[in-house]
Short mmCIF file of C-alpha atoms in Angstrom, two decimals:
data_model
loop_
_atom_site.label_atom_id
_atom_site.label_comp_id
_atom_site.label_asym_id
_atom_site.label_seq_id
_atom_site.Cartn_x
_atom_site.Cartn_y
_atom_site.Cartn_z
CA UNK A 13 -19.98 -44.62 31.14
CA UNK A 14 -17.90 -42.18 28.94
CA UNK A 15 -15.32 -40.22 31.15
CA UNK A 16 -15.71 -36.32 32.07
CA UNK A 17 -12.98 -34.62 29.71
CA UNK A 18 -12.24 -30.98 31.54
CA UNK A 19 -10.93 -28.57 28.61
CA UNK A 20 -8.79 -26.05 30.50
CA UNK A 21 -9.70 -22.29 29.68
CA UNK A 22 -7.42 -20.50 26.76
CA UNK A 23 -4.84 -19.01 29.12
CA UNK A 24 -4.97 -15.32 29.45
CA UNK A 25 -2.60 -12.78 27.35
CA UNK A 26 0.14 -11.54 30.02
CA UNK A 27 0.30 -8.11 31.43
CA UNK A 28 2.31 -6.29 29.37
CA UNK A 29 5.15 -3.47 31.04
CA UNK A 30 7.49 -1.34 28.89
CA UNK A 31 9.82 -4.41 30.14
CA UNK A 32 7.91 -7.08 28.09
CA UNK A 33 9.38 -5.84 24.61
CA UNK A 34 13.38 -5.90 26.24
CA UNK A 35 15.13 -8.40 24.76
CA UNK A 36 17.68 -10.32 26.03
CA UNK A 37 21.20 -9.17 24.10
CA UNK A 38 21.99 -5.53 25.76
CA UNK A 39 22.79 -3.20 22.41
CA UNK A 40 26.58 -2.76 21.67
CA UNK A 41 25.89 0.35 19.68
CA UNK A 42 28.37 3.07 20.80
CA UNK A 43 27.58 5.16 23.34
CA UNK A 44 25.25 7.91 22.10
CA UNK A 45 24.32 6.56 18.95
CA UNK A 46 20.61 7.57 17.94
CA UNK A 47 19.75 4.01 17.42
CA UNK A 48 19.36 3.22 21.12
CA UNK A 49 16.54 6.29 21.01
CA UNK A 50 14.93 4.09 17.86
CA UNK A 51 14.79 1.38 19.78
CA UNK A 52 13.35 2.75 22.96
CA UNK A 53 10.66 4.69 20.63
CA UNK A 54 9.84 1.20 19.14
CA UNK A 55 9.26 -0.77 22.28
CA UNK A 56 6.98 2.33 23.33
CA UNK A 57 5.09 2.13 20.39
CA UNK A 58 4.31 -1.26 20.57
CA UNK A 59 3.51 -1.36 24.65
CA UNK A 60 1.33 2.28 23.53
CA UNK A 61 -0.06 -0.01 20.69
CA UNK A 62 -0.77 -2.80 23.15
CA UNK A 63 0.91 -5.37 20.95
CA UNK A 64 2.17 -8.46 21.90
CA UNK A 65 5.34 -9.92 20.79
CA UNK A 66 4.23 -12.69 19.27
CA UNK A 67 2.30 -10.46 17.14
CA UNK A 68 4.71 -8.52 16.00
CA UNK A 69 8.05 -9.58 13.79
CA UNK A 70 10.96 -7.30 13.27
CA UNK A 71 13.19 -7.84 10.15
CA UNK A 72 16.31 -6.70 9.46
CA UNK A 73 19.32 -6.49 6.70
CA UNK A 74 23.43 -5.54 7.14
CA UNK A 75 24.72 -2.86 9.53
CA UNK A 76 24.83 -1.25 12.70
CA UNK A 77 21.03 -0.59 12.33
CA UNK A 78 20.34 -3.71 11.55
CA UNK A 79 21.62 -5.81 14.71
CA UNK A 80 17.98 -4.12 16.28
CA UNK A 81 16.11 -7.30 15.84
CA UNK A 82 18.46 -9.00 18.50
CA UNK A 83 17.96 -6.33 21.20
CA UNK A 84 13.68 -6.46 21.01
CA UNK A 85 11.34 -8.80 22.09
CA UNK A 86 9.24 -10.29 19.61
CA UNK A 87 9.35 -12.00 16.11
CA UNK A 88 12.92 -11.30 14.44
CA UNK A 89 15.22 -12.06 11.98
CA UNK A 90 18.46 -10.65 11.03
CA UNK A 91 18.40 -11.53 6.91
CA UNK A 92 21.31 -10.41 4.09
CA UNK A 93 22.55 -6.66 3.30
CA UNK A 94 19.91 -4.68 1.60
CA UNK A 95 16.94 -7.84 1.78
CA UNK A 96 15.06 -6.99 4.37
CA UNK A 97 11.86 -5.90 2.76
CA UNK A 98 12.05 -9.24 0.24
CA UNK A 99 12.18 -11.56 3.80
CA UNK A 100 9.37 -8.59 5.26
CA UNK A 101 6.77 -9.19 2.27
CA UNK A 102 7.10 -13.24 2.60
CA UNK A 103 6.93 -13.06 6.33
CA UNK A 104 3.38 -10.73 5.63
CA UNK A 105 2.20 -13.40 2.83
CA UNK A 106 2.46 -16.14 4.60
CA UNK A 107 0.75 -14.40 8.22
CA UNK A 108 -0.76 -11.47 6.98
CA UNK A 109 -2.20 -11.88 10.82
CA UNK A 110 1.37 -9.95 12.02
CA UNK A 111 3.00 -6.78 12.25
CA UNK A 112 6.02 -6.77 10.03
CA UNK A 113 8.36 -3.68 11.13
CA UNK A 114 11.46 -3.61 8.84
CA UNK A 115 14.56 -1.82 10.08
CA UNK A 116 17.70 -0.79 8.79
CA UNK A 117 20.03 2.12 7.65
CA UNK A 118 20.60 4.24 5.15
CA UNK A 119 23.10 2.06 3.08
CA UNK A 120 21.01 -1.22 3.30
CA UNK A 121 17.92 0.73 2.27
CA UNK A 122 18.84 3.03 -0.30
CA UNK A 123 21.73 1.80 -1.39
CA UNK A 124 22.08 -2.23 -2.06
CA UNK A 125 17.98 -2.54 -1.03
CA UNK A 126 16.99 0.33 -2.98
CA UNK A 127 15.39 -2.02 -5.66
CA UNK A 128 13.56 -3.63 -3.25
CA UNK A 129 12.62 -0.73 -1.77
CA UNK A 130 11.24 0.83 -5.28
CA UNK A 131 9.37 -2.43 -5.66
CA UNK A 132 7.48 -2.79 -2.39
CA UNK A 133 6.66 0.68 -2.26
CA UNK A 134 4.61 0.21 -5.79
CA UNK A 135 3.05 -3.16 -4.55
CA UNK A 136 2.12 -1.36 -1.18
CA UNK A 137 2.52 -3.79 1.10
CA UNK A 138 1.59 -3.87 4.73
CA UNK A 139 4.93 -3.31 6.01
CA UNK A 140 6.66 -0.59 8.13
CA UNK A 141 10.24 0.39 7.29
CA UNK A 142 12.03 2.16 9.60
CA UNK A 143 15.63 3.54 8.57
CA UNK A 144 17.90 4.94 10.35
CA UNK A 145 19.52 7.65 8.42
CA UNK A 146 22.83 8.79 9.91
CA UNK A 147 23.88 9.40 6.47
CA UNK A 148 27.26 7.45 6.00
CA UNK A 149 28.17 3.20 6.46
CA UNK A 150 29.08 3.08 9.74
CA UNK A 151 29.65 -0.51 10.76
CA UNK A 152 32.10 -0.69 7.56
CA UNK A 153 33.84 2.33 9.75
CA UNK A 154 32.99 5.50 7.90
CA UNK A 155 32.62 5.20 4.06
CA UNK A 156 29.82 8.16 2.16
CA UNK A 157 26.47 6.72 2.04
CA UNK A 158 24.04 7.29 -0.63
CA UNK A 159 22.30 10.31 1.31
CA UNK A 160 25.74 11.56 2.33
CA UNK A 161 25.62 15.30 1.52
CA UNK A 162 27.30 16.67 -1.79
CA UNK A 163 31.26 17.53 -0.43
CA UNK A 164 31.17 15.38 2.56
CA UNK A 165 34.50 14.10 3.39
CA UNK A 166 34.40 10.60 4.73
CA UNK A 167 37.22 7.83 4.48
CA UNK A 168 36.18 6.91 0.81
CA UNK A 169 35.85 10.53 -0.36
CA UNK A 170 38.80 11.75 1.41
CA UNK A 171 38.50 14.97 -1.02
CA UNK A 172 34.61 15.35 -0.55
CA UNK A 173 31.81 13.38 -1.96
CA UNK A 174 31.30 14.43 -5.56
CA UNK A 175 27.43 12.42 -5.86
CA UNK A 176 24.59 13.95 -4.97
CA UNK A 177 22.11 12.57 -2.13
CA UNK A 178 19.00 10.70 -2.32
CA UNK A 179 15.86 12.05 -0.64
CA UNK A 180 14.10 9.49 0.34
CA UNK A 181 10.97 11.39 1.13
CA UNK A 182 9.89 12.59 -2.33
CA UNK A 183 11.21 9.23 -3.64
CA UNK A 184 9.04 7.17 -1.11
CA UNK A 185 6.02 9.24 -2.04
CA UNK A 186 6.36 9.42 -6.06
CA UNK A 187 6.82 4.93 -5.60
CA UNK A 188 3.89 4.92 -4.00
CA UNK A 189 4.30 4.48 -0.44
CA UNK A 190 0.83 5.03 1.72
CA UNK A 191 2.47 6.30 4.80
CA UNK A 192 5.62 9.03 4.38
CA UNK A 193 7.45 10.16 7.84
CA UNK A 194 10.92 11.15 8.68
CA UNK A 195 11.59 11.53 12.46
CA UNK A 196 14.67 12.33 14.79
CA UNK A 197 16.32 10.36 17.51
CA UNK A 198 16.77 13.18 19.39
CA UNK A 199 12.93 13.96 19.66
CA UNK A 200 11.78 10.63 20.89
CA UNK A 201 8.12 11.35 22.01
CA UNK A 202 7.47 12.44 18.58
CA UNK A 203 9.60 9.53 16.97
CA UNK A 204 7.04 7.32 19.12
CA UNK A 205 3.84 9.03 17.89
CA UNK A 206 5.06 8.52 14.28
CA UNK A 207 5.67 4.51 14.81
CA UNK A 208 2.34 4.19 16.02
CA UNK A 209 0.95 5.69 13.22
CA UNK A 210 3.17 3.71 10.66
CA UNK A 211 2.37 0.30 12.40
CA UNK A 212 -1.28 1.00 12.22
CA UNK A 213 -1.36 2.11 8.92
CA UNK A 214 -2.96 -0.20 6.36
CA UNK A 215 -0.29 -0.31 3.39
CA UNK A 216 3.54 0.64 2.96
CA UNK A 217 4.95 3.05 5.62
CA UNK A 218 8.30 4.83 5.89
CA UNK A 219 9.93 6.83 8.85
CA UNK A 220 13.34 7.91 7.62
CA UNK A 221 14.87 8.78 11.47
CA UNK A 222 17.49 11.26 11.71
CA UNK A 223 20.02 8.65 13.32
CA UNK A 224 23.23 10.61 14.34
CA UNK A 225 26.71 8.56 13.82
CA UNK A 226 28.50 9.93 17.09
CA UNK A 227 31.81 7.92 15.71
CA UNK A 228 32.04 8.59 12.08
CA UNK A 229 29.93 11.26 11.01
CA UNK A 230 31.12 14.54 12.34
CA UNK A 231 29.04 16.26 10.02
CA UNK A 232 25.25 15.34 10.95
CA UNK A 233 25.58 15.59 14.62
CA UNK A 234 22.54 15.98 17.02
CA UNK A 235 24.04 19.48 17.59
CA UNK A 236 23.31 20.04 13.63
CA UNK A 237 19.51 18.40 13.51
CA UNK A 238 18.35 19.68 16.39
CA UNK A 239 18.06 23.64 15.41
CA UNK A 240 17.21 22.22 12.22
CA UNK A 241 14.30 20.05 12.39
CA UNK A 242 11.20 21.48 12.34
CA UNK A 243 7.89 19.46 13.34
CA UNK A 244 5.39 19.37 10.42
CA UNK A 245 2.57 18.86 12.87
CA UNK A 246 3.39 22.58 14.46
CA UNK A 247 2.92 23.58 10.79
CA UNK A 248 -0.91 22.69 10.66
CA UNK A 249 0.72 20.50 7.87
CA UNK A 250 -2.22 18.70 5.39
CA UNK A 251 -0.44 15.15 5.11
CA UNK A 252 -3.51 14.53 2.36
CA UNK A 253 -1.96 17.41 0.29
CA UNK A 254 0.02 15.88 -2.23
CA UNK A 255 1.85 18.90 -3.57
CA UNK A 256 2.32 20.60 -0.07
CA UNK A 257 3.73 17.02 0.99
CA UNK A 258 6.25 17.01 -1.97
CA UNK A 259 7.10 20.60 -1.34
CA UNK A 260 7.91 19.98 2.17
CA UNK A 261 9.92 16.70 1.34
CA UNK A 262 12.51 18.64 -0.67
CA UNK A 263 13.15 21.25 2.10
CA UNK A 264 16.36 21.19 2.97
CA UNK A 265 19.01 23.50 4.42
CA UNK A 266 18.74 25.60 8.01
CA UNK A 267 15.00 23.92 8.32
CA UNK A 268 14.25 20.72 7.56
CA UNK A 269 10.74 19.42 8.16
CA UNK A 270 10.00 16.13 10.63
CA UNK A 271 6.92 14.47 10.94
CA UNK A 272 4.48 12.89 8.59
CA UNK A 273 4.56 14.60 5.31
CA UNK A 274 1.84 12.17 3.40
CA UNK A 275 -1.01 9.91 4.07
CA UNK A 276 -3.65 8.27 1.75
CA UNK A 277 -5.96 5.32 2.86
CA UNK A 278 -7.78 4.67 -0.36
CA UNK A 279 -5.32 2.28 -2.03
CA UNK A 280 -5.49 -1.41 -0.91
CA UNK A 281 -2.69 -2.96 0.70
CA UNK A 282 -1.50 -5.82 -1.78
CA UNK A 283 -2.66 -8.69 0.83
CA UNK A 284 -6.26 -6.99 0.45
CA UNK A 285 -6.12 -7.87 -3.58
CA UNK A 286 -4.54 -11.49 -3.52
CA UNK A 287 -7.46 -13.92 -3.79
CA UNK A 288 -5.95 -16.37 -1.76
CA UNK A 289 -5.35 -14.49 1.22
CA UNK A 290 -8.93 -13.63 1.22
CA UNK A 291 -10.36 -16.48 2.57
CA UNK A 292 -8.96 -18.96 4.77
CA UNK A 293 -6.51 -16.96 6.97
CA UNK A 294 -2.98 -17.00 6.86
CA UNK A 295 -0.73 -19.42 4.74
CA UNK A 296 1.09 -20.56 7.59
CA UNK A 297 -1.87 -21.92 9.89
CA UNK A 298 -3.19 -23.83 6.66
CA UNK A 299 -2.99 -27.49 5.29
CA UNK A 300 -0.23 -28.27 3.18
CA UNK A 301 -2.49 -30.56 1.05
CA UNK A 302 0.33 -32.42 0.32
CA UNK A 303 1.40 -35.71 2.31
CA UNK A 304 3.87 -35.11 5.38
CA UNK A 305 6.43 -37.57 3.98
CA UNK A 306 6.32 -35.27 0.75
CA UNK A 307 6.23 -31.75 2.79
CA UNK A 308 9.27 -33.11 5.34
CA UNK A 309 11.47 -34.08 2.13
CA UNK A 310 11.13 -30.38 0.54
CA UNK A 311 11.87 -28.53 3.93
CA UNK A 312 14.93 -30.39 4.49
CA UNK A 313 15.61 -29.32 0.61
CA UNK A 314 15.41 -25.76 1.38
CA UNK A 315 17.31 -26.42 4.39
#
């Protein structure tokens, strides 16, 4: 007489709270740095989103910005100055099943990652990057930045910054990213609509976020964005509108516009045009098809 085998049910998803995305490290950021508003807008977005953590991973390169990863609960890792995006698009290869959300600053992104930036951008990859934009190196303790404003004075331009800025906006639309935003700490509701709509988007999203420096950058304060910073949606803005998008991207001066300046769904993300990510699922639940002696002597290679 073969024995009764009782297959326990798949246990349930747990509840989640606003709690459930906390992670265990409390930030160190000083006090009233924008990035604790980033963070907070993230973990709403995902509990809005109703995202687990385990569905989600959060990447990371150098910086103040980038220490994020530690203080969320989900997927995360903290990678090399300006890489974030290369780790992000092998992460979303390998389980195109998860939410990749790469974060960072304004140095690691535009600066040392700006080629990687350019590059993912063209391939459009399912990724959201979020940068936080305070618009000078602050864990390196106050050095110009590459979208430092023209005459800033900082530690390493002592006599005023003689380069001009990037704007990231017209540069993230023109190398092809799907998804344009550019938010501000200091306005976290909307910060937390535009998340949502970058993580749900189906190709490469930015939200550049107005990320005040309260230590180092005396310049960009939240006292200077906050008359400034005008919401696109209050505009009756057409994020479709290609040249109205542009436009608005290189406003800048006693208004600058916030919110999502472009949008276009008709260009496949580059996991929806690889072959072998068509059928199958993702990489990592697969069979090596290779024997496990041979698979365990190339991990501890790489290792």
């Amino acid at each position: 007489m073969n024995p009764v085998i009782e297959i326990a049910p798949p246990k349930a998803a747990p509840e989640l709270t606003k709690d459930t995305y906390k992670g265990k490290i409390h930030p160190d950021w000083c006090p009233g740095c924008g990035d604790f508003s980033v963070l907070a807008a993230l973990q709403a977005a995902l509990f809005e989103l109703g995202l687990q953590p385990h569905e989600v991973c959060v990447i990371s390169g150098i910086g103040c910005s980038s220490n994020l990863p530690g203080f969320i609960n989900t997927y995360g890792m903290h990678t090399l100055h300006g890489r974030s995006l290369v780790v992000g698009t092998g992460v979303k290869m390998a389980n195109h099943n998860l939410k990749v959300i790469c974060v960072g600053g304004d140095g690691d992104g535009y600066g040392i990652g700006c080629n990687h930036f350019v590059h993912v951008m063209r391939r459009n990859i399912d990724i959201t990057y979020i940068v936080m934009d305070n618009q000078i190196y602050g864990l390196t303790t106050g050095q110009v930045s590459p979208t430092s404003a023209k005459g800033m004075k900082t530690k390493s331009t002592p006599h005023g910054n003689v380069e001009n800025p990037i704007n990231p906006i017209p540069l993230a639309m023109v190398g092809g990213a799907t998804y344009v935003a550019r938010g501000f700490s200091g306005k976290q509701k909307h910060l937390v609509d535009l998340f949502k709509g970058a993580i749900n988007h189906r190709g490469f999203a930015l939200v550049d976020v107005f990320s005040p420096c309260v230590t180092y950058n005396k310049d960009n304060t939240y006292q200077w964005c906050t008359p400034r910073g005008k919401a696109l949606e209050d505009q009756k803005h057409d994020p479709t509108n290609f040249n109205a998008a542009m436009e608005k991207g290189f406003m800048w001066g006693e208004e600058i516009p916030i919110g999502l300046f472009w949008k276009r769904t008709d260009l496949p993300a580059l996991e929806d045009l690889e072959p072998v990510l068509a059928e199958g699922g993702p990489l990592a639940y697969r069979e090596l098809g290779i024997p496990e002696d041979q698979a365990k002597a190339l991990i501890q290679e790489l290792l």
